[in-house]
Amino acid sequence: MNAQKLHKQLLVKPGRPVVLDKLDPSHTFGWEKTDAVAKRLVENTARIAELQLRLFAENKRALLIILQGMDASGKDGTVRHVMSGLNPASCQVTSFKVPTDEEIRHDYLWRVHHVVPARGEIGVFNRSHYEDVLVVRVRQLVPKEIWKRRYDQINDFEQMLTENGVTILKFFLHIDKAEQRDRLRARLVDPAKNWKITRSDLDVRRQWEAYQRAYDEALSRCSTKWAPWFVVPANKKWFRNLAVSEIVRAKLEELHPQFPKPLFDLTKIRIV
Ligand code: AMP
Ligand code: MG
């Protein structure tokens, strides 16, 4: 397995424009769905859990994982698969919905900042402040003069977080319109999935192109050295899970969290 290569292949290089239409959502970079890949995924989950414990014990730094993508792109599935080994005591998943009355009365980062993971924690955002340059832009929920300033504001906000011990990884789960059609249809026919279908899914699907262009700009302008975006081909769920888990694992290994040294001489202690 060459995690470093995958990292490089999926990374949006800072300053390099992204055109999603040119990126194949079914691409697997030569990987195949083999037993070895399934085994690797299990290993990654276990390794991520081990490193989570160290991060928690070290109690100095945090990891924030941001998931974005169109409806049915697999944000929930990614949380379920890749984060399945995590201890919920030091991991928090936050799903960002239509802002509440109270949230909308504040600036758009207000609801985000106070759920950023604390030292020792891993936080996962299912949608995020990026909605404020995506749905807000496409549906013109605020004037253009307001949202167009947000790209820089988001970069500054994320830089401030990283300078204060929060490592940020951002994943865009890239599916195409045909894959979304199949997944939405499955939600219509499967009683266990009916609850996932909303009217807004259908409106959003109609505005597919506008969303893709909004994503192009968000990914192009907000992939930074301190908070990179990765475009993950997500038509194939196994590849999506593999890619996200490889990158999360590699980042945690790079952080190399350490158990703190005991504060006193343990050899002098007798437990009676
Ligand atoms: P889901 O992810 O399917 O639970 O849907 C959440 C919905 O909330 C999506 O339709 C998002 O576009 C919407 N949403 C999230 N954040 C915002 C925001 N800041 N402004 C407006 N709508 C939002
Ligand atoms: Mg939805």
Short mmCIF file of C-alpha atoms and ligand atoms in Angstrom, two decimals:
data_model
loop_
_atom_site.label_atom_id
_atom_site.label_comp_id
_atom_site.label_asym_id
_atom_site.label_seq_id
_atom_site.Cartn_x
_atom_site.Cartn_y
_atom_site.Cartn_z
CA MET A 1 0.00 0.00 0.00
CA ASN A 2 1.37 3.39 -0.85
CA ALA A 3 -0.46 5.87 1.30
CA GLN A 4 1.88 8.69 0.40
CA LYS A 5 1.07 8.29 -3.26
CA LEU A 6 -2.67 8.28 -2.61
CA HIS A 7 -2.29 11.42 -0.52
CA LYS A 8 -0.55 13.15 -3.40
CA GLN A 9 -3.04 11.91 -5.99
CA LEU A 10 -6.09 13.17 -4.11
CA LEU A 11 -4.67 16.39 -2.67
CA VAL A 12 -5.85 19.67 -4.15
CA LYS A 13 -2.57 21.55 -4.50
CA PRO A 14 -2.94 24.99 -2.90
CA GLY A 15 -3.52 27.60 -5.60
CA ARG A 16 -4.27 25.01 -8.28
CA PRO A 17 -7.82 25.42 -9.70
CA VAL A 18 -10.13 22.41 -9.44
CA VAL A 19 -12.59 21.50 -12.19
CA LEU A 20 -14.67 18.64 -10.84
CA ASP A 21 -16.04 17.80 -14.28
CA LYS A 22 -12.52 16.73 -15.23
CA LEU A 23 -12.08 14.38 -12.27
CA ASP A 24 -13.47 10.88 -12.66
CA PRO A 25 -15.61 9.90 -9.63
CA SER A 26 -15.06 6.19 -10.42
CA HIS A 27 -11.27 6.41 -10.60
CA THR A 28 -9.42 4.07 -8.23
CA PHE A 29 -5.81 4.91 -9.17
CA GLY A 30 -5.07 1.28 -9.99
CA TRP A 31 -6.48 -0.10 -6.74
CA GLU A 32 -8.82 -3.06 -6.93
CA LYS A 33 -11.38 -4.37 -4.51
CA THR A 34 -9.34 -7.29 -3.24
CA ASP A 35 -9.11 -9.12 0.07
CA ALA A 36 -5.87 -7.22 0.68
CA VAL A 37 -7.73 -3.92 0.47
CA ALA A 38 -10.44 -5.17 2.83
CA LYS A 39 -7.72 -6.27 5.25
CA ARG A 40 -5.96 -2.94 4.96
CA LEU A 41 -9.17 -1.12 5.84
CA VAL A 42 -9.55 -3.21 9.00
CA GLU A 43 -5.91 -2.49 9.88
CA ASN A 44 -6.39 1.23 9.31
CA THR A 45 -9.41 1.31 11.59
CA ALA A 46 -7.47 -0.44 14.35
CA ARG A 47 -4.42 1.79 13.90
CA ILE A 48 -6.53 4.96 13.92
CA ALA A 49 -8.12 3.79 17.19
CA GLU A 50 -4.68 3.17 18.73
CA LEU A 51 -3.46 6.61 17.70
CA GLN A 52 -6.67 8.19 18.97
CA LEU A 53 -5.91 6.82 22.42
CA ARG A 54 -2.42 8.33 22.31
CA LEU A 55 -3.77 11.67 21.11
CA PHE A 56 -6.23 11.65 24.00
CA ALA A 57 -3.58 10.70 26.56
CA GLU A 58 -1.18 13.32 25.23
CA ASN A 59 -3.93 15.93 25.60
CA LYS A 60 -2.18 18.62 23.54
CA ARG A 61 -3.55 18.56 20.03
CA ALA A 62 -6.79 17.90 18.17
CA LEU A 63 -7.74 16.51 14.76
CA LEU A 64 -10.65 17.90 12.76
CA ILE A 65 -11.97 15.92 9.79
CA ILE A 66 -14.38 17.76 7.49
CA LEU A 67 -16.65 15.81 5.12
CA GLN A 68 -18.48 17.52 2.29
CA GLY A 69 -20.27 16.22 -0.78
CA MET A 70 -23.57 16.20 -2.61
CA ASP A 71 -26.56 14.34 -1.12
CA ALA A 72 -25.96 10.58 -1.16
CA SER A 73 -22.22 11.05 -1.71
CA GLY A 74 -21.54 8.90 1.35
CA LYS A 75 -20.78 11.30 4.18
CA ASP A 76 -22.74 9.22 6.69
CA GLY A 77 -21.28 5.98 5.36
CA THR A 78 -17.75 7.34 5.69
CA VAL A 79 -18.35 8.28 9.30
CA ARG A 80 -19.74 4.79 9.95
CA HIS A 81 -16.93 2.86 8.29
CA VAL A 82 -13.80 4.87 8.83
CA MET A 83 -14.58 6.09 12.32
CA SER A 84 -16.06 2.80 13.53
CA GLY A 85 -13.06 1.95 15.71
CA LEU A 86 -13.00 5.27 17.51
CA ASN A 87 -13.81 5.60 21.18
CA PRO A 88 -16.85 7.90 21.36
CA ALA A 89 -15.53 9.35 24.63
CA SER A 90 -12.91 11.38 22.77
CA CYS A 91 -14.55 11.74 19.38
CA GLN A 92 -17.43 13.97 18.40
CA VAL A 93 -19.38 13.92 15.14
CA THR A 94 -21.29 17.10 14.31
CA SER A 95 -23.83 17.26 11.49
CA PHE A 96 -24.50 20.77 10.25
CA LYS A 97 -28.11 21.30 9.24
CA VAL A 98 -30.11 24.34 8.15
CA PRO A 99 -29.14 26.91 10.79
CA THR A 100 -31.55 27.32 13.70
CA ASP A 101 -33.15 30.67 14.52
CA GLU A 102 -30.46 31.30 17.08
CA GLU A 103 -27.60 30.26 14.80
CA ILE A 104 -28.79 32.48 11.97
CA ARG A 105 -28.69 35.50 14.26
CA HIS A 106 -24.94 35.07 14.63
CA ASP A 107 -22.07 35.14 12.17
CA TYR A 108 -21.76 31.87 10.21
CA LEU A 109 -18.67 30.66 12.09
CA TRP A 110 -20.28 31.01 15.51
CA ARG A 111 -21.93 27.60 15.49
CA VAL A 112 -18.78 26.03 14.10
CA HIS A 113 -16.14 27.36 16.44
CA HIS A 114 -17.59 26.00 19.66
CA VAL A 115 -17.77 22.44 18.31
CA VAL A 116 -14.17 22.39 17.04
CA PRO A 117 -12.54 19.44 18.85
CA ALA A 118 -10.76 20.20 22.11
CA ARG A 119 -7.21 19.08 22.89
CA GLY A 120 -6.96 15.30 22.77
CA GLU A 121 -10.08 14.92 20.68
CA ILE A 122 -10.98 13.93 17.15
CA GLY A 123 -13.88 15.87 15.64
CA VAL A 124 -15.75 14.96 12.48
CA PHE A 125 -17.89 17.51 10.67
CA ASN A 126 -20.64 16.08 8.48
CA ARG A 127 -21.07 19.24 6.37
CA SER A 128 -19.49 22.36 7.82
CA HIS A 129 -18.91 26.09 7.42
CA TYR A 130 -18.39 25.32 3.72
CA GLU A 131 -22.18 25.19 3.38
CA ASP A 132 -21.96 28.96 3.75
CA VAL A 133 -20.23 29.21 0.37
CA LEU A 134 -22.20 26.30 -1.17
CA VAL A 135 -25.95 26.11 -0.48
CA VAL A 136 -25.90 29.74 0.65
CA ARG A 137 -24.32 30.80 -2.63
CA VAL A 138 -26.44 28.61 -4.92
CA ARG A 139 -29.72 29.53 -3.23
CA GLN A 140 -28.65 33.16 -2.81
CA LEU A 141 -29.43 33.11 0.90
CA VAL A 142 -27.15 36.11 1.38
CA PRO A 143 -25.96 38.68 -1.21
CA LYS A 144 -22.88 37.88 -3.29
CA GLU A 145 -20.91 40.68 -1.59
CA ILE A 146 -21.27 38.75 1.65
CA TRP A 147 -20.46 35.18 0.57
CA LYS A 148 -17.62 36.08 -1.76
CA ARG A 149 -15.58 37.39 1.20
CA ARG A 150 -16.03 34.12 3.05
CA TYR A 151 -13.33 32.15 1.23
CA ASP A 152 -10.63 34.33 2.75
CA GLN A 153 -12.41 34.40 6.09
CA ILE A 154 -12.56 30.60 6.14
CA ASN A 155 -8.86 30.33 5.29
CA ASP A 156 -8.01 32.74 8.12
CA PHE A 157 -10.26 30.89 10.57
CA GLU A 158 -8.71 27.54 9.68
CA GLN A 159 -5.22 28.98 9.92
CA MET A 160 -5.96 30.33 13.38
CA LEU A 161 -7.17 26.87 14.44
CA THR A 162 -4.10 25.08 13.10
CA GLU A 163 -1.82 27.60 14.80
CA ASN A 164 -3.56 26.62 18.01
CA GLY A 165 -3.07 22.89 17.80
CA VAL A 166 -5.95 21.72 15.58
CA THR A 167 -4.91 19.68 12.55
CA ILE A 168 -7.48 19.88 9.75
CA LEU A 169 -8.21 17.40 6.93
CA LYS A 170 -10.99 18.13 4.45
CA PHE A 171 -12.54 15.51 2.18
CA PHE A 172 -14.84 16.17 -0.75
CA LEU A 173 -16.66 12.96 -1.67
CA HIS A 174 -16.97 13.12 -5.44
CA ILE A 175 -19.86 11.23 -7.08
CA ASP A 176 -21.52 11.84 -10.43
CA LYS A 177 -25.13 12.54 -11.26
CA ALA A 178 -25.87 8.98 -12.39
CA GLU A 179 -24.51 7.52 -9.15
CA GLN A 180 -26.61 9.99 -7.16
CA ARG A 181 -29.68 8.95 -9.18
CA ASP A 182 -29.11 5.30 -8.32
CA ARG A 183 -28.56 6.02 -4.64
CA LEU A 184 -31.61 8.31 -4.36
CA ARG A 185 -33.72 5.67 -6.14
CA ALA A 186 -32.50 3.11 -3.64
CA ARG A 187 -33.71 5.42 -0.87
CA LEU A 188 -37.14 5.51 -2.50
CA VAL A 189 -37.56 1.75 -2.72
CA ASP A 190 -35.87 0.60 0.47
CA PRO A 191 -38.15 1.22 3.49
CA ALA A 192 -35.07 1.36 5.69
CA LYS A 193 -33.77 4.26 3.59
CA ASN A 194 -37.01 6.19 2.95
CA TRP A 195 -36.32 8.51 5.88
CA LYS A 196 -33.22 9.86 4.18
CA ILE A 197 -35.12 11.34 1.24
CA THR A 198 -36.01 14.99 1.61
CA ARG A 199 -37.60 17.50 -0.74
CA SER A 200 -34.40 19.49 -0.63
CA ASP A 201 -32.47 16.51 -2.10
CA LEU A 202 -34.61 16.84 -5.22
CA ASP A 203 -34.21 20.64 -5.45
CA VAL A 204 -30.48 20.32 -4.97
CA ARG A 205 -30.28 17.63 -7.65
CA ARG A 206 -31.96 19.99 -10.11
CA GLN A 207 -29.23 22.53 -9.40
CA TRP A 208 -26.42 20.00 -9.75
CA GLU A 209 -24.34 22.18 -12.09
CA ALA A 210 -24.52 25.24 -9.86
CA TYR A 211 -23.39 23.17 -6.88
CA GLN A 212 -20.50 21.66 -8.81
CA ARG A 213 -19.30 25.15 -9.78
CA ALA A 214 -19.66 26.32 -6.17
CA TYR A 215 -17.59 23.30 -5.08
CA ASP A 216 -14.98 24.07 -7.76
CA GLU A 217 -14.46 27.48 -6.25
CA ALA A 218 -14.48 26.37 -2.61
CA LEU A 219 -11.97 23.59 -3.30
CA SER A 220 -9.78 25.85 -5.44
CA ARG A 221 -9.69 28.76 -3.02
CA CYS A 222 -9.67 26.97 0.31
CA SER A 223 -7.15 24.18 -0.14
CA THR A 224 -4.27 25.57 1.87
CA LYS A 225 -0.98 24.32 3.21
CA TRP A 226 -2.49 24.32 6.70
CA ALA A 227 -5.92 22.86 5.84
CA PRO A 228 -5.80 20.86 2.61
CA TRP A 229 -8.75 19.58 0.59
CA PHE A 230 -8.76 16.07 -0.85
CA VAL A 231 -11.07 15.16 -3.71
CA VAL A 232 -12.02 11.52 -3.08
CA PRO A 233 -13.57 9.61 -5.99
CA ALA A 234 -16.63 8.22 -4.21
CA ASN A 235 -18.71 6.31 -6.77
CA LYS A 236 -17.09 3.20 -5.33
CA LYS A 237 -17.69 3.01 -1.61
CA TRP A 238 -14.77 0.69 -0.89
CA PHE A 239 -12.33 3.12 -2.53
CA ARG A 240 -13.83 6.08 -0.70
CA ASN A 241 -13.40 4.29 2.64
CA LEU A 242 -9.89 3.18 1.82
CA ALA A 243 -8.79 6.63 0.68
CA VAL A 244 -10.17 8.49 3.69
CA SER A 245 -8.82 5.97 6.17
CA GLU A 246 -5.36 5.98 4.59
CA ILE A 247 -5.11 9.76 4.77
CA VAL A 248 -6.44 9.97 8.33
CA ARG A 249 -4.11 7.21 9.47
CA ALA A 250 -1.09 8.80 7.78
CA LYS A 251 -1.82 12.18 9.35
CA LEU A 252 -2.17 10.68 12.84
CA GLU A 253 1.08 8.79 12.34
CA GLU A 254 2.78 12.01 11.30
CA LEU A 255 1.44 13.75 14.42
CA HIS A 256 3.02 10.90 16.37
CA PRO A 257 1.15 11.53 19.64
CA GLN A 258 2.98 10.37 22.75
CA PHE A 259 1.78 9.00 26.08
CA PRO A 260 2.82 11.56 28.69
CA LYS A 261 5.56 10.62 31.13
CA PRO A 262 4.35 9.78 34.64
CA LEU A 263 4.49 12.83 36.91
CA PHE A 264 6.24 10.92 39.70
CA ASP A 265 8.38 7.85 40.21
CA LEU A 266 6.07 4.87 39.73
CA THR A 267 8.63 2.40 41.08
CA LYS A 268 8.07 3.87 44.55
CA ILE A 269 4.39 3.10 44.49
CA ARG A 270 2.86 0.05 46.17
CA ILE A 271 -0.75 -0.74 45.52
CA VAL A 272 -2.05 -2.56 48.60
P1 AMP B 1 -28.49 16.36 5.55
O1 AMP B 1 -27.00 16.48 5.44
O2 AMP B 1 -29.09 15.46 4.51
O3 AMP B 1 -28.96 16.07 6.92
O4 AMP B 1 -29.10 17.81 5.18
C1 AMP B 1 -28.73 18.96 5.85
C2 AMP B 1 -29.25 20.14 5.06
O5 AMP B 1 -28.88 21.33 5.75
C3 AMP B 1 -28.67 20.23 3.66
O6 AMP B 1 -29.67 20.42 2.73
C4 AMP B 1 -27.75 21.45 3.76
O7 AMP B 1 -27.61 22.14 2.55
C5 AMP B 1 -28.45 22.27 4.81
N1 AMP B 1 -27.53 23.25 5.43
C6 AMP B 1 -26.41 22.98 6.12
N2 AMP B 1 -25.79 24.13 6.48
C7 AMP B 1 -26.54 25.13 5.98
C8 AMP B 1 -26.40 26.55 5.99
N3 AMP B 1 -25.37 27.15 6.60
N4 AMP B 1 -27.37 27.27 5.37
C9 AMP B 1 -28.40 26.66 4.77
N5 AMP B 1 -28.58 25.33 4.70
C10 AMP B 1 -27.67 24.57 5.30
MG MG B 2 -29.57 14.57 2.82
#
